[in-house]
């Protein structure tokens, strides 16, 4: 093993969009059918290996309720990456992304990687289209993924993207960056789940 590093990830977004379910799926590869709303913030971690290097992903799962929003800032302020979650079956959670992005840009790390995630794509009653969300993400210049914490679809891809992009932001030279991108495209980079 060559070296180790830590990546702080904050999950933010409205209440009941599936932030805790995404982190639980990533950490434990399971889905909790009786989740309890997060109050304040919850901490979880997972160690993965990237090209023989140990990477510890420290996840701060924040509460989405309005009364806890000031507290959420403590968790995303110094995060290397932020997963901004909305529920594809609830338009108001998508509409509120503008608020969240404004908060993250005003109070978070200016170099933080932001990944907007449309959760619950397994649900039949979808109201936010993929095209609509992709257009919004492009306008806001954030990464965009869709996922299902219930089935696990694309959850690992979210964290793969984060580790890849944090590596790019924090790499000291362009040469290192290009090597990392090539290895990831060759599917030899790592598997998180």
Tab-separated table of N, CA, C and O in Angstrom, residues 96-139:
chain	number	residue	atom	x	y	z
A	96	UNK	N	-36.284	23.124	-5.114
A	96	UNK	CA	-35.466	23.634	-4.006
A	96	UNK	C	-33.959	23.488	-4.241
A	96	UNK	O	-33.155	23.997	-3.461
A	97	UNK	N	-33.562	22.817	-5.327
A	97	UNK	CA	-32.132	22.669	-5.612
A	97	UNK	C	-31.449	24.020	-5.810
A	97	UNK	O	-30.285	24.194	-5.468
A	98	UNK	N	-32.183	24.974	-6.372
A	98	UNK	CA	-31.626	26.315	-6.594
A	98	UNK	C	-31.192	26.915	-5.249
A	98	UNK	O	-30.114	27.505	-5.138
A	99	UNK	N	-32.049	26.763	-4.237
A	99	UNK	CA	-31.715	27.240	-2.894
A	99	UNK	C	-30.444	26.548	-2.384
A	99	UNK	O	-29.523	27.205	-1.895
A	100	UNK	N	-30.422	25.210	-2.493
A	100	UNK	CA	-29.297	24.447	-1.962
A	100	UNK	C	-27.987	24.810	-2.659
A	100	UNK	O	-26.948	24.970	-2.005
A	101	UNK	N	-28.024	24.941	-3.976
A	101	UNK	CA	-26.809	25.294	-4.706
A	101	UNK	C	-26.322	26.684	-4.292
A	101	UNK	O	-25.122	26.905	-4.105
A	102	UNK	N	-27.251	27.604	-4.105
A	102	UNK	CA	-26.883	28.944	-3.628
A	102	UNK	C	-26.195	28.885	-2.272
A	102	UNK	O	-25.178	29.561	-2.043
A	103	UNK	N	-26.728	28.079	-1.372
A	103	UNK	CA	-26.131	27.916	-0.040
A	103	UNK	C	-24.743	27.295	-0.127
A	103	UNK	O	-23.811	27.739	0.536
A	104	UNK	N	-24.627	26.246	-0.936
A	104	UNK	CA	-23.345	25.551	-1.056
A	104	UNK	C	-22.273	26.470	-1.628
A	104	UNK	O	-21.125	26.451	-1.180
A	105	UNK	N	-22.652	27.265	-2.607
A	105	UNK	CA	-21.674	28.159	-3.236
A	105	UNK	C	-21.330	29.335	-2.326
A	105	UNK	O	-20.210	29.834	-2.354
A	106	UNK	N	-22.268	29.768	-1.515
A	106	UNK	CA	-22.011	30.893	-0.611
A	106	UNK	C	-21.237	30.469	0.631
A	106	UNK	O	-20.387	31.218	1.129
A	107	UNK	N	-21.494	29.259	1.135
A	107	UNK	CA	-20.945	28.861	2.423
A	107	UNK	C	-20.028	27.649	2.385
A	107	UNK	O	-19.363	27.354	3.370
A	108	UNK	N	-19.994	26.926	1.264
A	108	UNK	CA	-19.156	25.736	1.163
A	108	UNK	C	-17.801	26.042	0.567
A	108	UNK	O	-17.495	27.182	0.203
A	109	UNK	N	-16.973	25.028	0.458
A	109	UNK	CA	-15.655	25.142	-0.156
A	109	UNK	C	-15.837	25.421	-1.644
A	109	UNK	O	-16.553	24.698	-2.332
A	110	UNK	N	-15.180	26.438	-2.158
A	110	UNK	CA	-15.365	26.814	-3.570
A	110	UNK	C	-14.846	25.748	-4.525
A	110	UNK	O	-15.245	25.700	-5.679
A	111	UNK	N	-13.961	24.862	-4.050
A	111	UNK	CA	-13.433	23.783	-4.885
A	111	UNK	C	-14.174	22.466	-4.699
A	111	UNK	O	-13.788	21.454	-5.289
A	112	UNK	N	-15.211	22.460	-3.883
A	112	UNK	CA	-15.939	21.211	-3.639
A	112	UNK	C	-16.591	20.699	-4.920
A	112	UNK	O	-17.139	21.461	-5.703
A	113	UNK	N	-16.512	19.407	-5.106
A	113	UNK	CA	-17.174	18.744	-6.225
A	113	UNK	C	-18.646	18.583	-5.839
A	113	UNK	O	-18.951	18.040	-4.775
A	114	UNK	N	-19.552	19.069	-6.672
A	114	UNK	CA	-20.986	18.948	-6.392
A	114	UNK	C	-21.598	17.963	-7.389
A	114	UNK	O	-21.470	18.143	-8.598
A	115	UNK	N	-22.243	16.940	-6.846
A	115	UNK	CA	-22.943	15.954	-7.674
A	115	UNK	C	-24.422	16.008	-7.313
A	115	UNK	O	-24.809	15.708	-6.189
A	116	UNK	N	-25.234	16.414	-8.271
A	116	UNK	CA	-26.688	16.453	-8.089
A	116	UNK	C	-27.224	15.050	-8.399
A	116	UNK	O	-26.903	14.475	-9.439
A	117	UNK	N	-28.019	14.499	-7.474
A	117	UNK	CA	-28.501	13.127	-7.628
A	117	UNK	C	-30.021	13.087	-7.557
A	117	UNK	O	-30.619	13.497	-6.564
A	118	UNK	N	-30.628	12.584	-8.614
A	118	UNK	CA	-32.067	12.320	-8.632
A	118	UNK	C	-32.292	10.916	-8.095
A	118	UNK	O	-31.938	9.929	-8.756
A	119	UNK	N	-32.833	10.814	-6.895
A	119	UNK	CA	-33.046	9.517	-6.251
A	119	UNK	C	-34.471	9.013	-6.497
A	119	UNK	O	-35.349	9.781	-6.872
A	120	UNK	N	-34.667	7.735	-6.281
A	120	UNK	CA	-35.961	7.040	-6.383
A	120	UNK	C	-36.384	6.830	-7.837
A	120	UNK	O	-37.567	6.861	-8.161
A	121	UNK	N	-35.420	6.574	-8.724
A	121	UNK	CA	-35.770	6.336	-10.132
A	121	UNK	C	-36.491	5.014	-10.329
A	121	UNK	O	-37.020	4.758	-11.404
A	122	UNK	N	-36.547	4.195	-9.289
A	122	UNK	CA	-37.306	2.939	-9.350
A	122	UNK	C	-38.809	3.175	-9.243
A	122	UNK	O	-39.606	2.309	-9.590
A	123	UNK	N	-39.217	4.353	-8.790
A	123	UNK	CA	-40.640	4.647	-8.551
A	123	UNK	C	-41.382	4.919	-9.865
A	123	UNK	O	-40.851	5.543	-10.779
A	124	UNK	N	-42.618	4.470	-9.924
A	124	UNK	CA	-43.436	4.640	-11.132
A	124	UNK	C	-43.957	6.063	-11.282
A	124	UNK	O	-44.217	6.516	-12.396
A	125	UNK	N	-44.113	6.777	-10.190
A	125	UNK	CA	-44.747	8.103	-10.222
A	125	UNK	C	-43.752	9.252	-10.386
A	125	UNK	O	-43.876	10.311	-9.785
A	126	UNK	N	-42.810	9.095	-11.268
A	126	UNK	CA	-41.796	10.110	-11.524
A	126	UNK	C	-42.430	11.387	-12.085
A	126	UNK	O	-43.277	11.332	-12.966
A	127	UNK	N	-41.979	12.560	-11.576
A	127	UNK	CA	-42.495	13.841	-12.083
A	127	UNK	C	-41.387	14.745	-12.630
A	127	UNK	O	-41.665	15.670	-13.385
A	128	UNK	N	-40.132	14.483	-12.253
A	128	UNK	CA	-39.011	15.269	-12.764
A	128	UNK	C	-38.319	14.432	-13.833
A	128	UNK	O	-37.800	13.355	-13.544
A	129	UNK	N	-38.317	14.927	-15.069
A	129	UNK	CA	-37.712	14.149	-16.153
A	129	UNK	C	-36.193	14.213	-16.094
A	129	UNK	O	-35.611	15.168	-15.567
A	130	UNK	N	-35.575	13.213	-16.674
A	130	UNK	CA	-34.113	13.169	-16.732
A	130	UNK	C	-33.579	14.350	-17.545
A	130	UNK	O	-32.584	14.977	-17.172
A	131	UNK	N	-34.256	14.658	-18.645
A	131	UNK	CA	-33.817	15.771	-19.504
A	131	UNK	C	-33.895	17.102	-18.760
A	131	UNK	O	-32.988	17.934	-18.857
A	132	UNK	N	-34.966	17.301	-18.012
A	132	UNK	CA	-35.155	18.532	-17.240
A	132	UNK	C	-34.036	18.681	-16.200
A	132	UNK	O	-33.448	19.752	-16.049
A	133	UNK	N	-33.747	17.600	-15.502
A	133	UNK	CA	-32.710	17.639	-14.470
A	133	UNK	C	-31.324	17.819	-15.084
A	133	UNK	O	-30.508	18.581	-14.568
A	134	UNK	N	-31.063	17.150	-16.198
A	134	UNK	CA	-29.761	17.258	-16.855
A	134	UNK	C	-29.518	18.688	-17.340
A	134	UNK	O	-28.409	19.212	-17.230
A	135	UNK	N	-30.563	19.325	-17.843
A	135	UNK	CA	-30.443	20.709	-18.303
A	135	UNK	C	-30.122	21.635	-17.129
A	135	UNK	O	-29.259	22.502	-17.222
A	136	UNK	N	-30.821	21.429	-16.013
A	136	UNK	CA	-30.573	22.248	-14.823
A	136	UNK	C	-29.135	22.061	-14.333
A	136	UNK	O	-28.440	23.027	-14.016
A	137	UNK	N	-28.668	20.808	-14.292
A	137	UNK	CA	-27.304	20.526	-13.840
A	137	UNK	C	-26.278	21.192	-14.754
A	137	UNK	O	-25.288	21.751	-14.278
A	138	UNK	N	-26.529	21.163	-16.055
A	138	UNK	CA	-25.612	21.800	-17.011
A	138	UNK	C	-25.577	23.310	-16.798
A	138	UNK	O	-24.505	23.925	-16.814
A	139	UNK	N	-26.743	23.905	-16.575
A	139	UNK	CA	-26.807	25.350	-16.324
A	139	UNK	C	-26.059	25.737	-15.049
A	139	UNK	O	-25.408	26.775	-14.987
